[in-house]
PDB file of C-alpha atoms in Angstrom:
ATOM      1  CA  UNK A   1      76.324 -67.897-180.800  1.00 96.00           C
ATOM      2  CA  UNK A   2      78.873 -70.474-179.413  1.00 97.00           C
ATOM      3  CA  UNK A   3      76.915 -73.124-177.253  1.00 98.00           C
ATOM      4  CA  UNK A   4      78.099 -75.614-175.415  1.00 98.00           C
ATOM      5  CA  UNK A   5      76.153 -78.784-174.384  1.00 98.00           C
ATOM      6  CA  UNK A   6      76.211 -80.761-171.176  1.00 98.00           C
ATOM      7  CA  UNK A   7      75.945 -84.096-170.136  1.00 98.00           C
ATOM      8  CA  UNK A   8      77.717 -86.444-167.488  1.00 97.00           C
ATOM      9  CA  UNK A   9      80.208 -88.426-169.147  1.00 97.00           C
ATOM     10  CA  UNK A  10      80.138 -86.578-173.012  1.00 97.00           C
ATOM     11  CA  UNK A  11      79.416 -89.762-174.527  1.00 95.00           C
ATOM     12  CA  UNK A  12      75.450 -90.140-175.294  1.00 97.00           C
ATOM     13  CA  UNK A  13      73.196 -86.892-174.158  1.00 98.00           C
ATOM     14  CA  UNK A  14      75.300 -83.980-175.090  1.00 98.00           C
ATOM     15  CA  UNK A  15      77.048 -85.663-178.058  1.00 96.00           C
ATOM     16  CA  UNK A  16      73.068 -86.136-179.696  1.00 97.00           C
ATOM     17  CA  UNK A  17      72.606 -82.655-179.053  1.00 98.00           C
ATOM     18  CA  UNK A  18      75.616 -80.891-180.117  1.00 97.00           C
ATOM     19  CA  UNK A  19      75.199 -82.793-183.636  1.00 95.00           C
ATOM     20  CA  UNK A  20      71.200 -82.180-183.384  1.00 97.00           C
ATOM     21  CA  UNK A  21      72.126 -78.199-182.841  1.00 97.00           C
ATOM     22  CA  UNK A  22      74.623 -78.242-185.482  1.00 95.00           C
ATOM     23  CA  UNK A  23      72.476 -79.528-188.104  1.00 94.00           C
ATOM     24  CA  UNK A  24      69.496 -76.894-187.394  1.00 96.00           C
ATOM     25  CA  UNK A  25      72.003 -73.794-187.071  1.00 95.00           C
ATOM     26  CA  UNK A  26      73.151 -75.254-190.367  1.00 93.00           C
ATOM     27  CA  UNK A  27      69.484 -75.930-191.943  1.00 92.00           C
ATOM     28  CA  UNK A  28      68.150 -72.384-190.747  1.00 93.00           C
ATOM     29  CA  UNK A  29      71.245 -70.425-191.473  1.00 95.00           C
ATOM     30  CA  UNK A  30      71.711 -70.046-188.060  1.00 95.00           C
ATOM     31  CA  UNK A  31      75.161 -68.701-187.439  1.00 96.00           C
ATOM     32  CA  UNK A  32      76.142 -71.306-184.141  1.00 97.00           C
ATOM     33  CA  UNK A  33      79.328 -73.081-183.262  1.00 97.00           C
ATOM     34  CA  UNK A  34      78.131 -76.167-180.742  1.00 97.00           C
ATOM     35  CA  UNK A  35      80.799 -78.294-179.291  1.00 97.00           C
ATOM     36  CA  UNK A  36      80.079 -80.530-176.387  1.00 98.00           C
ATOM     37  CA  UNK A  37      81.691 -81.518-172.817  1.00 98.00           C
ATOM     38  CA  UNK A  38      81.216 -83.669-169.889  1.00 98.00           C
ATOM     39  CA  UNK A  39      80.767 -83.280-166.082  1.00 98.00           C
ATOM     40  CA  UNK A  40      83.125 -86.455-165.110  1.00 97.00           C
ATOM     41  CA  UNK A  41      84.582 -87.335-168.420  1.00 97.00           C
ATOM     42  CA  UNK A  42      86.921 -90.333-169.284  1.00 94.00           C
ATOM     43  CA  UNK A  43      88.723 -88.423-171.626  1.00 95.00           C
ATOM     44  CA  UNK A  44      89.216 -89.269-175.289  1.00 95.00           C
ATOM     45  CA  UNK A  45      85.894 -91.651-175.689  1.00 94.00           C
ATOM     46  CA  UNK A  46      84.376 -92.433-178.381  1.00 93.00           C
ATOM     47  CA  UNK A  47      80.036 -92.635-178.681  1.00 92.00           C
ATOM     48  CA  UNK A  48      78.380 -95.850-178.199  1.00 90.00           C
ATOM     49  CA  UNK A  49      77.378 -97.650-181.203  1.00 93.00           C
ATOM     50  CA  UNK A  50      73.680 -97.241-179.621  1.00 96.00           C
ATOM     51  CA  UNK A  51      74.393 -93.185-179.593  1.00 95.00           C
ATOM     52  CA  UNK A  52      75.185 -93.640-183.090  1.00 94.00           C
ATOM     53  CA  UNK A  53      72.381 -95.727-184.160  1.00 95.00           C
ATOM     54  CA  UNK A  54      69.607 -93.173-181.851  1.00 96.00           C
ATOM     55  CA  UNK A  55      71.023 -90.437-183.920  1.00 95.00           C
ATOM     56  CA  UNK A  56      70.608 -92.215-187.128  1.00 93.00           C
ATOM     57  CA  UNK A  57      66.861 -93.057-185.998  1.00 94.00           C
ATOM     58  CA  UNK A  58      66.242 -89.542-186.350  1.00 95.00           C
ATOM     59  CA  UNK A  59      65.226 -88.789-189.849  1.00 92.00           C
ATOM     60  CA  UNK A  60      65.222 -85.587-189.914  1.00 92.00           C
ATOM     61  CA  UNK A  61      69.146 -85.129-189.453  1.00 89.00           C
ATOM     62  CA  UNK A  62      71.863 -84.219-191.916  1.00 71.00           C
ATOM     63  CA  UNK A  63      74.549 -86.468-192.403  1.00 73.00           C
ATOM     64  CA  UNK A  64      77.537 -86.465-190.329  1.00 72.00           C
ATOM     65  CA  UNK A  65      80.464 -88.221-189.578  1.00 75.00           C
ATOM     66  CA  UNK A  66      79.643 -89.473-185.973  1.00 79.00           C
ATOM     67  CA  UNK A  67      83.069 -91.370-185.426  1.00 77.00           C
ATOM     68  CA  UNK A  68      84.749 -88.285-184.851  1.00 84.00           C
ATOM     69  CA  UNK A  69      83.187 -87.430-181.427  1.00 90.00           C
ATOM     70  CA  UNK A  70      85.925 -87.820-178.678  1.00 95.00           C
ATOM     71  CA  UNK A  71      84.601 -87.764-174.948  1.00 97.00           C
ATOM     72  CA  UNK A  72      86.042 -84.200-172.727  1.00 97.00           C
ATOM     73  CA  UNK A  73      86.003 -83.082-169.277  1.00 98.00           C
ATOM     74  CA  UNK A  74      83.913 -79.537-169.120  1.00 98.00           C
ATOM     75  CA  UNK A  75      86.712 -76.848-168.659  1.00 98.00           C
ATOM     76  CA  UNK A  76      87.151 -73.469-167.658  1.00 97.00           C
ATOM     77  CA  UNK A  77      88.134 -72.861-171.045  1.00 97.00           C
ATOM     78  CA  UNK A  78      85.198 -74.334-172.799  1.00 98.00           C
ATOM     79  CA  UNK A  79      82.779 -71.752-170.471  1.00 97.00           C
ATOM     80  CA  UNK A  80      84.679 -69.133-171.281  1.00 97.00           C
ATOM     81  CA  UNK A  81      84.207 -70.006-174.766  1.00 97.00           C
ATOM     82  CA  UNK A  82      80.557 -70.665-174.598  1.00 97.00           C
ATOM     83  CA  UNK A  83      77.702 -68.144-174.724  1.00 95.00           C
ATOM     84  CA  UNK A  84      75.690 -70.741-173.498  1.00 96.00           C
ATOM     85  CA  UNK A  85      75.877 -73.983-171.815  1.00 97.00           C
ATOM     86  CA  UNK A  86      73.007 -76.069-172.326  1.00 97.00           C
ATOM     87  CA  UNK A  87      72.894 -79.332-169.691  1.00 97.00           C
ATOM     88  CA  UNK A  88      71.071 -82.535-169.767  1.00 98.00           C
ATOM     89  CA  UNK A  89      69.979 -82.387-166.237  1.00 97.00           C
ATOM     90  CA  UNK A  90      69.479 -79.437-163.779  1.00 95.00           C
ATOM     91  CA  UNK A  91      72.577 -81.428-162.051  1.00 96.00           C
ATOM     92  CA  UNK A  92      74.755 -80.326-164.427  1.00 97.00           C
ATOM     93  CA  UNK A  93      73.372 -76.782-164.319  1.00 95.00           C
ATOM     94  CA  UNK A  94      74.580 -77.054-160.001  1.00 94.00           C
ATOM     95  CA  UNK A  95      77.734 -78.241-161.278  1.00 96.00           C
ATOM     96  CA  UNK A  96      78.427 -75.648-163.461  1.00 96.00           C
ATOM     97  CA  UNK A  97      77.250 -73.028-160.589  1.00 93.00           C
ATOM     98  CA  UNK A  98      79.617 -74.703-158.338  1.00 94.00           C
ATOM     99  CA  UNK A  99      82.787 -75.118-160.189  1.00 96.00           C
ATOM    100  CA  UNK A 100      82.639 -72.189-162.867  1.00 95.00           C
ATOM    101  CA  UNK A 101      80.597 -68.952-161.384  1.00 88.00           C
ATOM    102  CA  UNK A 102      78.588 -66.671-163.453  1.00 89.00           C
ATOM    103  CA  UNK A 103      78.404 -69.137-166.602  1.00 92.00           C
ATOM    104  CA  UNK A 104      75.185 -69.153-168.786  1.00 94.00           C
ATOM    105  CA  UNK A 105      73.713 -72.530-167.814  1.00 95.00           C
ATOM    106  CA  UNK A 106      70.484 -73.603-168.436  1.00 95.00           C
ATOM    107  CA  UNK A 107      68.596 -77.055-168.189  1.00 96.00           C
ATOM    108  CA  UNK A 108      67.539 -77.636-171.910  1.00 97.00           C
ATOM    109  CA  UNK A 109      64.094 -78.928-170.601  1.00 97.00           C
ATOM    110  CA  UNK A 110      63.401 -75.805-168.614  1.00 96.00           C
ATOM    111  CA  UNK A 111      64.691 -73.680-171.221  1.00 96.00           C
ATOM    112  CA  UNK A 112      62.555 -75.349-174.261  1.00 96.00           C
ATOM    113  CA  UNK A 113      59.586 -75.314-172.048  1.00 95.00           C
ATOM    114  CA  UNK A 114      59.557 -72.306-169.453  1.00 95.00           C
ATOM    115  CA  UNK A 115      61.768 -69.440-171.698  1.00 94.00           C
ATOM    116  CA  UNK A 116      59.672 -66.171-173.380  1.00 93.00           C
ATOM    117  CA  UNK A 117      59.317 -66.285-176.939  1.00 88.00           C
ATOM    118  CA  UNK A 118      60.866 -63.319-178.602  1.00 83.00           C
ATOM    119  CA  UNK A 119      62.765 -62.197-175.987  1.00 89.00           C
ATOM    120  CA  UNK A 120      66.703 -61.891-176.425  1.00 90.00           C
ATOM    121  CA  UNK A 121      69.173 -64.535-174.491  1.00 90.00           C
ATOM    122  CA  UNK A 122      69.543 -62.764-171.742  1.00 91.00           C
ATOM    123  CA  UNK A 123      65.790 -62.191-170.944  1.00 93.00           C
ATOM    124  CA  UNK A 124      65.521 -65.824-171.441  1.00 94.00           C
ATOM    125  CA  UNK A 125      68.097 -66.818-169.065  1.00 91.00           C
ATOM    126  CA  UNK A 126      66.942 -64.892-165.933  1.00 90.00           C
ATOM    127  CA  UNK A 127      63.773 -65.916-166.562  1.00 91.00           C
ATOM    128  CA  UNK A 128      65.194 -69.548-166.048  1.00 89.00           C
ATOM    129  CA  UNK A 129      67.050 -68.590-162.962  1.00 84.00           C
ATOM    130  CA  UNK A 130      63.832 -67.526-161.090  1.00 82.00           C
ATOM    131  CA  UNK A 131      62.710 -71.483-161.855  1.00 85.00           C
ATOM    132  CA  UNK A 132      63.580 -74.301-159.137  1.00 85.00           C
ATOM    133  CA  UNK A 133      65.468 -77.495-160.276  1.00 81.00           C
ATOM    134  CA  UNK A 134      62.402 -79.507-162.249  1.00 91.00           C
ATOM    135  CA  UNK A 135      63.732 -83.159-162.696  1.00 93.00           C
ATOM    136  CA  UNK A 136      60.702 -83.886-164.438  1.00 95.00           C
ATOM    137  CA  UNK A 137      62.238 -82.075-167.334  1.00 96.00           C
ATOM    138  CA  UNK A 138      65.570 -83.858-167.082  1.00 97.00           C
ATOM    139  CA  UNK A 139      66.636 -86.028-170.379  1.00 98.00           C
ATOM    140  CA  UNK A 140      67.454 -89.338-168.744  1.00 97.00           C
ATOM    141  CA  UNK A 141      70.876 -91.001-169.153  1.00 97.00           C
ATOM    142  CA  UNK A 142      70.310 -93.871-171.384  1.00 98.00           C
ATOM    143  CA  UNK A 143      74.098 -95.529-170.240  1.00 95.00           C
ATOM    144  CA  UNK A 144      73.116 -99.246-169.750  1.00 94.00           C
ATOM    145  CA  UNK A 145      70.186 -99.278-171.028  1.00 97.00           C
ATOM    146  CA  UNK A 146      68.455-100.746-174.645  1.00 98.00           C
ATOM    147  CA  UNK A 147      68.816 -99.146-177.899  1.00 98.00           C
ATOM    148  CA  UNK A 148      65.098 -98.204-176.979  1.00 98.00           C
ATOM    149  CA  UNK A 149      65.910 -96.534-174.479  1.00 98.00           C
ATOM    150  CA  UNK A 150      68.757 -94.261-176.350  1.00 98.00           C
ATOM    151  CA  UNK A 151      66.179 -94.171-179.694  1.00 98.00           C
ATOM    152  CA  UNK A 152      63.967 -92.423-177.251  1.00 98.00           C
ATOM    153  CA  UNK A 153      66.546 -90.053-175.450  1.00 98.00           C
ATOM    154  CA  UNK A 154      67.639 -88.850-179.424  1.00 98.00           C
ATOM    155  CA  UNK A 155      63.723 -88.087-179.835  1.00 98.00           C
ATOM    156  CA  UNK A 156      63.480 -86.097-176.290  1.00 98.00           C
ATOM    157  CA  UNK A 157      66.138 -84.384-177.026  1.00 98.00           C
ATOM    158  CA  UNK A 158      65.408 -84.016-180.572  1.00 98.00           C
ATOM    159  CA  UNK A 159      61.970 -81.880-179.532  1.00 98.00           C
ATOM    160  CA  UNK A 160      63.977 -80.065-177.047  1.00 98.00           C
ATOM    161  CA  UNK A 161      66.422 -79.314-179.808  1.00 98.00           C
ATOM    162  CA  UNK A 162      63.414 -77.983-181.801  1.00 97.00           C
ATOM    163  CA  UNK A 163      62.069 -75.672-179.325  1.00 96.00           C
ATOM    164  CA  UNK A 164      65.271 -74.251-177.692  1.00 97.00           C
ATOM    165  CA  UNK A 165      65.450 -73.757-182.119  1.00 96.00           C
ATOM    166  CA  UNK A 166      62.292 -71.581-182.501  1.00 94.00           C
ATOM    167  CA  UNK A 167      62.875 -69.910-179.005  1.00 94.00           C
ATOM    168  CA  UNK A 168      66.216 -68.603-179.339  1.00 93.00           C
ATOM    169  CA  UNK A 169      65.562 -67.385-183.611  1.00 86.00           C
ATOM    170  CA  UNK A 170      62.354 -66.228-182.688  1.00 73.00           C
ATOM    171  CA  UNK A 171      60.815 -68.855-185.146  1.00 53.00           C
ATOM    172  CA  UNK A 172      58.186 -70.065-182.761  1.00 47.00           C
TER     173      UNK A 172
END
């Protein structure tokens, strides 16, 4: 499966998740190519050093070489590519609907808490479009905040990561 994850400006939300997917396709044999985009990019950015540090607070990651990560504008190349897009915030899912029609979007909150277990992508995903924008389930930009706040935007989306994990093998 080729997903592609979703943020605003590809430099703290999405980039934690791509490298959070990556490492549990990798760890459960999953066979998953993640690369990430933004929704107003400054192209060619590199991750905060707080990015870097909230994924290294997670212990349960691989290694990786996090200076790689360069910052990119959300194409329509990159949805063709993608089976799935997996956004931040349900604003990124209206984006998506707006700019690049019939894309497979989904807000990773509602989809780690609201899609059937054991059900195939599809069935998940039109389950998720019956569902109204929830910003309760929204992972927060962090951008000018603390390292706390970052350290705790790695662990929301780190349980997020988890679920959407089981849900989508059928491990849950």
């Amino acid at each position: 499966m080729k997903i592609l994850t979703l943020c605003t400006g590809n430099v703290a939300r999405s980039v934690m998740l791509a490298y959070m997917l990556s490492d549990l396709a990798e760890s459960n044999g999953l066979d998953w190519r993640v690369r990430s985009a933004g929704t107003h990019v400054t192209e060619g950015v590199a991750m905060s050093a707080r990015t870097r540090d909230a994924l290294l607070s997670i212990p349960e990651l691989g290694e990786h070489r996090y200076g790689q990560h360069r910052s990119h504008q959300l194409t329509a190349e990159d949805c063709e590519w993608s089976d799935l897009i997996l956004a931040a915030e349900y604003e990124h899912v209206a984006f998506v609907r707006r700019h690049f029609w019939g894309v497979a979007c989904a807000q990773l909150g509602q989809f780690a808490t609201h899609a059937p277990l054991g059900q195939g992508l599809d069935v998940q995903l039109a389950s998720l479009r019956e569902l109204a924008p929830d910003e309760s389930l929204d992972v927060k930009d962090p951008a000018g905040g603390t390292q706390a706040d970052y350290d705790e935007c790695a662990r929301q989306l780190w349980r997020y990561a988890l679920a959407f994990t089981d849900l989508v093998s059928g491990a849950g």
